[in-house]
Amino acid sequence: MSSNQVLDSAPDMATQLEHRSMYIGGEWVEAESGETFESINPYTGKAWATVPLAGPADVRKAVDAAQAALEGPWGTMSAAQRGGLIRRLAGLIEAAAESLAVIETRDNGKVIRETRSQMAGLPATYEYFAGAADKISGQTIPAPQTNFFTYTRREPIGVVGAILPWNSPLFLLASKLAPALAAGCTFIAKPAEQTPNSTLEFARLVHEAGFPAGVFNVLTGAGKTGAALTADPGVHKITFTGSTATGISVMKSAAEHIAEVTLELGGKSPNIIFPDADIDAAVNGAMAGIFAATGQTCIAGSRLFVHTSIHDDVVKRLAARAPQIKMGDPLEMATEMGPIAFSEQLEKVQYYVDLGVAEGATVTTGGQRPTSDGLTDGYFFQPTILTGVNNTMRVAREEIFGPVLAVIPFETEEEAVRLGNDTSYGLAAAVWTKDVQRAHRIAHQLKAGTVWVNSYRVLANNVPYGGFGQSGIGRENGLEGIDAYLQTKSVWVELTGESRDPFKLG
């Protein structure tokens, strides 16, 4: 169960743990087994809530509910009506943004300044796709036979199973759920076992908005719950955000019953600084790229390539600033970096730092857990900069998913591009330069789904997002995000009504 533990019985009431039920078929339910598990607050290292541990029977119940909704009132609703419900949901999210932010921060340790920003932006995502719902259309196609009228329809793919990550549950849910609802699909969300509470709280808003029962369902559990969801033949599409290793398993499971997949997976993104860049801006971008969200983001700029002529200056500036990052209670606005989300991830981060040193890297700053008062109970790790790194080291090739920056020097533009592309991943990249020709030239050469120029970690609901290579399949956000939840039907209408020879075509 990772950092969350199965409870054989109800929690001790003296602990006053909050409890949230699953949402299936428009009702709040417990697991068929009666089992629950704990959510751990990574700031305190202690349990703060319990949720049901869903099993195969619960998964089947959710799939049946989602299928019934497709065949019921949701399936007969017009696109404009769907859009109206999504807009109503957007308004409810706006009103509940603060409480959602607090719950998510308690679950994963992300600082409240960021979760507030994410929740404040969620309504716009739902509004965007609400407006797109009645813009979905097919086309007429001139048939080679003059006695036929042919056209296409864009129809919902069906029941969608979504497996969510623990770093930004509701932010990443929005890029899946909003277009799926606009397309007319029904939806089953399985949040990460470490962070189930904000998704369950969000389900209350869906219920209040008036969506028909079964349109949106939430299952809580661990790996076995997600495996049962991806393997269920009643699920027509799986959308997953998480590690590449798990994504491979998800894809294999979906293939067993020919379900479509959208996978947003890991990254080892190159952040490239040229000597003509605005160094102050580039250092800010490097800091934000790896230390924002405690480095727990797929698009983290974890490989910093710096031209040799400015390498020492950039490292000096980074090393001076990193220890100044204020760690502490993520619910306080003054806190700039919160804890790692759970204990196993903390151990993984420490493992990779130690591995980097063994490989020959130097810890320029950080490299261990802080010992300051107020930080020893939670899963904190110092902002860490590794120098003396080359691109063959495991710390430069494998995703760490923590506040660890590997700095790698380069000599030429060609070398920077070659090293940047020398990875199995391809989620994001950035280039810092004042040379507009170089900026475009390198942006075209870098093999990544998103390339920033003189910026980092900027996303929008109307701009497609996804990766190359082992960073995933498919795109989320933008109009491409709706396409992922639609399938095309071709319709042929015979115009003359004449009796025809059944053994002749046309």
XYZ file of C-alpha atoms in Angstrom:
506
model
C 0.000 0.000 0.000
C 3.020 2.299 -0.178
C 2.827 4.988 2.514
C -0.870 4.355 3.105
C -1.799 1.463 5.351
C -4.835 -0.788 5.150
C -6.966 -0.624 8.286
C -8.539 -3.847 9.453
C -11.147 -1.951 11.404
C -12.515 1.568 11.769
C -9.915 4.160 12.849
C -9.562 5.012 16.525
C -12.020 7.840 17.048
C -9.523 9.530 19.369
C -7.415 10.355 16.321
C -10.409 12.122 14.747
C -9.383 11.145 11.247
C -11.604 12.506 8.516
C -13.346 9.915 6.376
C -14.576 10.265 2.800
C -16.607 7.704 0.895
C -16.310 6.713 -2.750
C -18.699 8.127 -5.335
C -20.302 5.515 -7.596
C -23.526 5.814 -9.558
C -24.443 9.105 -7.891
C -24.141 7.642 -4.375
C -21.575 7.766 -1.586
C -20.492 4.216 -0.874
C -17.934 2.170 1.034
C -15.875 -0.664 -0.417
C -17.675 -3.996 -0.709
C -14.963 -5.497 1.520
C -15.398 -2.805 4.160
C -11.648 -2.114 4.090
C -10.223 1.385 4.310
C -6.767 2.910 4.212
C -5.091 6.024 5.583
C -3.957 9.209 3.908
C -0.700 10.526 5.343
C -0.009 14.248 5.664
C 3.592 14.540 4.356
C 4.214 17.644 6.473
C 3.527 15.826 9.738
C 4.176 12.238 8.662
C 0.885 11.281 10.312
C -2.463 10.011 9.081
C -5.180 12.627 8.708
C -7.951 10.873 6.757
C -9.285 7.493 5.693
C -10.945 6.350 2.469
C -12.334 3.037 1.156
C -10.046 0.415 -0.391
C -11.866 -0.527 -3.594
C -11.641 -4.041 -4.993
C -12.724 -5.722 -8.249
C -16.385 -5.760 -7.185
C -16.313 -2.000 -6.670
C -14.638 -1.481 -10.039
C -17.335 -3.518 -11.765
C -20.018 -1.519 -9.971
C -18.488 1.737 -11.219
C -18.188 0.442 -14.796
C -21.812 -0.697 -14.761
C -22.894 2.722 -13.473
C -20.905 4.521 -16.153
C -22.331 2.302 -18.894
C -25.872 2.811 -17.614
C -25.370 6.577 -17.733
C -24.206 6.331 -21.338
C -27.379 4.447 -22.229
C -29.555 6.697 -20.082
C -30.157 10.444 -19.722
C -26.534 11.452 -20.328
C -26.465 9.633 -23.655
C -29.585 11.423 -24.865
C -28.537 14.871 -23.667
C -27.704 17.464 -26.299
C -24.211 18.893 -26.605
C -25.498 22.274 -25.443
C -27.007 20.682 -22.354
C -23.720 18.928 -21.583
C -21.922 22.243 -21.954
C -24.377 23.874 -19.564
C -23.675 21.287 -16.859
C -19.921 21.678 -17.311
C -20.296 25.459 -16.920
C -22.306 24.944 -13.755
C -19.513 22.737 -12.434
C -16.970 25.436 -13.250
C -18.875 27.904 -11.097
C -18.980 25.486 -8.178
C -15.241 24.860 -8.468
C -14.612 28.580 -8.313
C -16.629 28.856 -5.107
C -14.891 25.861 -3.515
C -11.353 26.606 -4.738
C -9.925 27.451 -1.317
C -11.180 24.296 0.410
C -9.987 22.138 -2.490
C -6.540 23.738 -2.292
C -6.251 23.080 1.435
C -7.284 19.430 1.068
C -4.818 18.828 -1.747
C -1.984 20.480 0.171
C -2.706 18.296 3.196
C -2.659 15.231 0.952
C 0.517 15.814 -1.090
C 2.452 18.614 0.628
C 2.444 20.999 -2.327
C 2.635 24.580 -1.068
C -0.700 26.348 -0.729
C 0.441 29.209 -2.980
C 0.603 26.704 -5.860
C -2.504 24.670 -5.085
C -4.475 27.913 -4.771
C -3.182 28.994 -8.159
C -4.085 25.657 -9.708
C -7.597 25.647 -8.235
C -8.145 29.232 -9.362
C -7.321 28.152 -12.908
C -9.538 25.058 -12.981
C -12.821 26.866 -13.800
C -11.290 28.242 -17.007
C -10.423 24.721 -18.166
C -13.979 23.513 -17.644
C -15.369 26.669 -19.273
C -13.112 26.148 -22.292
C -14.332 22.613 -22.900
C -17.926 23.533 -22.047
C -17.759 25.967 -24.942
C -16.317 23.301 -27.203
C -19.057 20.736 -26.483
C -21.459 22.008 -29.147
C -18.666 22.660 -31.658
C -18.065 18.953 -32.220
C -19.122 18.095 -35.742
C -18.615 15.655 -38.586
C -18.444 16.371 -42.279
C -20.242 15.521 -45.495
C -18.216 13.569 -48.033
C -19.075 13.316 -51.743
C -19.557 9.621 -52.447
C -18.310 8.174 -55.752
C -21.836 6.834 -56.275
C -24.377 9.516 -57.169
C -27.174 7.677 -55.374
C -25.598 8.011 -51.925
C -25.349 10.792 -49.397
C -22.436 10.182 -46.998
C -21.453 11.937 -43.813
C -19.515 11.354 -40.592
C -20.502 11.713 -36.975
C -18.144 12.279 -34.047
C -19.398 10.202 -31.131
C -18.155 9.620 -27.575
C -15.715 6.769 -27.198
C -17.681 5.492 -24.194
C -16.587 4.698 -20.635
C -13.287 6.325 -19.665
C -11.049 5.092 -16.856
C -8.623 7.713 -15.547
C -5.708 6.886 -13.275
C -4.443 10.085 -11.664
C -1.044 11.024 -10.233
C -0.322 12.247 -6.729
C 1.500 15.472 -7.592
C -1.410 17.548 -9.021
C -4.598 15.453 -8.817
C -7.293 18.010 -9.658
C -5.204 20.024 -12.111
C -4.470 16.902 -14.144
C -7.978 15.521 -13.693
C -9.333 18.640 -15.407
C -7.350 17.999 -18.596
C -8.952 14.549 -18.774
C -12.452 15.012 -17.381
C -13.433 18.316 -19.001
C -12.877 17.159 -22.621
C -14.332 13.720 -21.868
C -17.550 15.294 -20.587
C -17.664 17.678 -23.547
C -17.363 14.668 -25.861
C -20.224 12.893 -24.089
C -18.210 10.158 -22.351
C -18.748 8.844 -18.849
C -15.858 8.755 -16.440
C -14.294 6.713 -13.635
C -11.461 8.415 -11.747
C -8.968 6.439 -9.684
C -6.808 8.930 -7.762
C -3.369 7.925 -6.526
C -3.456 6.068 -3.232
C -1.387 8.847 -1.623
C -3.797 11.641 -2.609
C -7.441 10.527 -2.835
C -9.138 13.239 -0.805
C -9.278 16.201 -3.183
C -10.824 14.050 -5.931
C -13.476 12.761 -3.517
C -14.220 16.312 -2.421
C -14.436 17.335 -6.071
C -17.056 14.617 -6.615
C -19.355 16.546 -4.266
C -19.270 19.440 -6.695
C -20.108 17.151 -9.620
C -23.053 15.811 -7.613
C -24.220 19.323 -6.729
C -23.940 20.436 -10.370
C -26.628 17.890 -11.273
C -24.833 15.492 -13.574
C -26.856 12.286 -14.061
C -25.866 9.384 -11.819
C -22.947 7.390 -13.176
C -21.499 10.105 -15.409
C -18.652 10.659 -12.929
C -17.420 8.051 -10.451
C -14.490 7.900 -8.052
C -12.768 4.716 -6.907
C -10.088 4.880 -4.204
C -7.419 2.269 -3.746
C -3.916 1.199 -4.650
C -2.270 -0.565 -7.571
C -4.642 -3.520 -7.615
C -7.605 -1.155 -7.916
C -6.085 0.582 -10.907
C -5.156 -2.757 -12.478
C -8.760 -3.965 -12.174
C -9.969 -0.765 -13.826
C -7.573 -0.962 -16.780
C -8.377 -4.651 -17.294
C -12.173 -4.283 -17.260
C -13.569 -4.908 -20.764
C -16.326 -2.373 -20.126
C -13.755 0.453 -20.109
C -13.301 1.802 -23.635
C -10.431 4.205 -22.972
C -7.735 4.554 -20.338
C -6.057 7.860 -19.631
C -3.074 7.719 -17.302
C -0.563 10.183 -15.903
C 2.376 8.754 -13.993
C 5.630 6.883 -14.339
C 6.732 5.299 -17.597
C 7.055 1.870 -15.953
C 3.447 1.940 -14.772
C 2.335 3.392 -18.105
C 3.756 0.352 -19.888
C 1.701 -1.922 -17.619
C -1.413 0.178 -18.238
C -0.927 -0.044 -21.994
C -0.458 -3.811 -21.897
C -3.606 -4.231 -19.817
C -5.673 -1.990 -22.099
C -4.429 -3.897 -25.130
C -5.974 -7.103 -23.791
C -9.429 -5.700 -24.582
C -8.428 -3.190 -27.292
C -9.066 -0.081 -25.197
C -7.550 3.168 -26.408
C -4.959 4.897 -24.240
C -3.621 8.355 -23.579
C -0.403 8.228 -21.566
C 1.375 11.220 -20.033
C 4.506 9.694 -18.528
C 7.930 10.580 -17.189
C 10.515 13.087 -18.273
C 14.156 14.085 -17.998
C 13.774 17.475 -19.564
C 16.753 19.500 -20.835
C 16.977 23.165 -19.841
C 19.658 24.770 -22.041
C 21.371 28.102 -21.256
C 23.501 29.847 -23.896
C 26.031 32.572 -23.037
C 23.964 35.288 -24.734
C 20.940 34.599 -22.513
C 19.627 36.926 -19.844
C 21.447 35.087 -17.054
C 19.227 36.411 -14.265
C 16.113 35.227 -16.100
C 17.717 31.898 -16.955
C 18.692 31.255 -13.340
C 15.135 32.085 -12.278
C 13.868 29.652 -14.906
C 16.239 26.931 -13.768
C 15.155 27.407 -10.143
C 11.465 27.270 -11.049
C 12.024 24.366 -13.388
C 13.381 22.034 -10.717
C 12.525 23.361 -7.248
C 8.927 24.476 -7.811
C 6.540 21.779 -6.600
C 9.569 20.218 -4.839
C 10.665 18.870 -8.198
C 7.668 16.536 -8.247
C 6.498 17.306 -11.746
C 6.922 15.373 -14.992
C 8.149 18.493 -16.788
C 10.836 19.299 -14.209
C 13.940 20.777 -15.826
C 16.109 18.210 -14.110
C 18.990 18.383 -16.619
C 20.505 21.863 -16.814
C 22.883 22.270 -19.754
C 25.080 25.368 -19.369
C 27.647 26.675 -21.829
C 31.155 26.287 -20.438
C 31.829 30.048 -20.645
C 29.094 30.790 -18.099
C 28.942 27.443 -16.285
C 30.724 28.492 -13.101
C 28.800 31.769 -12.827
C 25.420 30.032 -13.245
C 26.317 27.323 -10.727
C 27.493 29.963 -8.241
C 24.202 31.843 -8.535
C 22.118 28.685 -8.196
C 24.141 27.444 -5.233
C 23.683 30.773 -3.477
C 19.921 30.818 -3.994
C 18.924 27.200 -3.433
C 19.653 27.152 0.328
C 17.572 30.315 0.704
C 14.396 28.540 -0.416
C 12.075 28.571 2.573
C 10.849 25.124 3.541
C 8.100 24.660 6.087
C 4.381 24.207 6.591
C 2.936 24.040 3.063
C -0.277 25.658 4.312
C 1.616 28.874 5.073
C 1.934 31.377 2.235
C 5.539 32.181 3.188
C 6.622 28.606 2.484
C 8.316 28.225 -0.896
C 8.948 24.474 -0.970
C 7.004 21.745 0.774
C 7.844 18.141 1.609
C 8.171 15.148 -0.676
C 4.698 13.621 -1.026
C 5.343 10.304 0.745
C 8.069 8.355 2.518
C 8.996 5.953 -0.276
C 9.511 8.849 -2.670
C 11.743 10.559 -0.106
C 13.854 7.410 0.098
C 14.060 7.317 -3.706
C 15.337 10.891 -3.869
C 18.028 10.179 -1.263
C 18.995 7.019 -3.145
C 19.587 8.921 -6.362
C 21.652 11.642 -4.694
C 23.869 8.999 -3.093
C 24.058 7.215 -6.454
C 25.115 10.417 -8.173
C 27.972 10.875 -5.712
C 29.026 7.271 -6.258
C 29.003 7.933 -10.012
C 31.370 10.875 -9.567
C 29.049 13.863 -9.201
C 29.593 16.542 -6.577
C 26.882 17.801 -4.234
C 27.328 21.550 -4.581
C 24.465 22.249 -2.197
C 21.804 20.229 -0.398
C 21.902 16.467 -0.718
C 20.167 15.421 2.477
C 17.172 15.859 4.742
C 17.076 19.126 6.715
C 17.569 19.045 10.463
C 15.880 22.360 11.268
C 13.089 22.536 13.817
C 9.689 21.840 12.272
C 11.095 19.909 9.320
C 12.183 16.631 10.885
C 8.741 14.994 11.163
C 7.767 15.597 7.544
C 9.232 14.212 4.339
C 11.498 17.151 3.546
C 14.590 17.102 1.343
C 16.961 19.980 0.721
C 17.081 21.664 -2.707
C 20.020 19.846 -4.261
C 22.453 20.738 -7.047
C 24.770 18.122 -8.517
C 27.749 19.265 -10.577
C 30.420 17.251 -12.343
C 27.609 15.339 -14.027
C 27.854 13.852 -17.495
C 24.927 12.667 -19.570
C 25.780 8.985 -19.174
C 25.240 8.956 -15.406
C 22.014 7.465 -14.087
C 21.178 10.744 -12.328
C 21.146 12.313 -15.805
C 19.139 9.537 -17.442
C 16.550 8.357 -14.912
C 13.649 10.358 -13.533
C 14.216 11.226 -9.865
C 11.028 13.231 -9.304
C 12.408 15.408 -6.553
C 14.338 18.658 -5.974
C 17.581 17.423 -7.552
C 19.248 19.351 -10.387
C 22.000 17.815 -12.531
C 24.194 20.492 -14.148
C 26.008 19.467 -17.349
C 28.382 21.725 -19.351
C 28.427 21.963 -23.154
C 30.655 23.654 -25.748
C 28.627 24.076 -28.942
C 25.048 24.422 -30.097
C 25.284 21.049 -31.822
C 26.481 19.412 -28.621
C 23.671 20.992 -26.605
C 21.040 19.620 -28.988
C 22.682 16.189 -29.122
C 22.895 15.912 -25.340
C 19.407 17.313 -24.864
C 17.984 14.683 -27.201
C 20.107 11.886 -25.742
C 17.330 10.513 -23.558
C 14.531 7.989 -23.840
C 12.109 10.709 -22.730
C 10.705 13.673 -24.638
C 8.158 15.557 -22.549
C 9.548 19.093 -22.336
C 12.616 21.230 -22.994
C 13.720 24.855 -22.841
C 16.306 27.100 -24.464
C 17.586 30.411 -23.097
C 19.052 32.792 -25.695
C 18.563 36.283 -27.101
C 19.266 35.006 -30.623
C 15.815 34.545 -32.164
C 17.169 32.440 -35.036
C 18.944 30.102 -32.636
C 15.817 29.890 -30.489
C 13.677 28.681 -33.378
C 16.443 26.473 -34.760
C 16.879 24.606 -31.492
C 13.152 24.481 -30.739
C 12.712 22.681 -34.061
C 15.508 20.219 -33.324
C 14.674 19.284 -29.741
C 12.636 16.092 -29.504
C 10.026 17.092 -26.947
C 6.279 17.649 -26.878
C 6.675 21.139 -25.373
C 9.593 23.538 -25.899
C 9.836 26.840 -24.063
C 12.006 29.752 -25.175
C 13.241 32.004 -22.365
C 10.666 30.547 -19.996
C 9.840 27.324 -18.174
C 6.861 25.407 -16.793
C 4.067 27.332 -18.533
C 0.938 25.447 -19.646
C -2.542 26.434 -20.839
C -5.848 24.625 -21.307
C -6.022 25.545 -25.023
C -2.491 24.381 -25.927
C -1.891 20.655 -26.560
C 0.383 18.908 -24.074
C 2.072 15.510 -24.222
C 5.335 13.754 -24.879
C 7.558 12.015 -27.387
C 9.169 8.619 -26.889
C 8.777 7.131 -23.427
C 7.108 10.319 -22.215
C 3.791 9.115 -23.550
C 1.174 8.751 -26.252
C -1.497 11.249 -27.236
C -2.189 14.838 -26.268
C -4.241 16.565 -23.590
C -5.668 20.103 -23.630
C -6.658 22.120 -26.654
C -8.981 20.778 -29.311
C -6.730 17.728 -29.640
C -7.759 16.936 -26.084
C -11.374 16.429 -27.195
C -10.345 14.275 -30.147
C -8.912 11.780 -27.672
C -12.447 11.035 -26.406
C -14.236 10.837 -29.768
C -14.583 8.195 -32.439
C -15.769 8.611 -36.021
C -18.829 6.934 -37.530
C -19.469 7.000 -41.277
C -23.103 7.007 -42.487
C -24.205 6.053 -46.016
C -27.744 6.987 -47.076
C -29.149 5.459 -50.273
C -31.170 8.182 -52.005
C -33.238 6.481 -54.680
C -34.897 3.710 -52.734
C -34.651 1.437 -55.756
C -34.294 -2.340 -55.449
C -30.689 -3.283 -56.226
C -28.813 -6.459 -57.189
C -27.408 -7.687 -53.830
C -24.270 -9.005 -55.572
C -23.269 -5.643 -57.041
C -21.639 -2.819 -55.144
C -22.661 0.806 -55.560
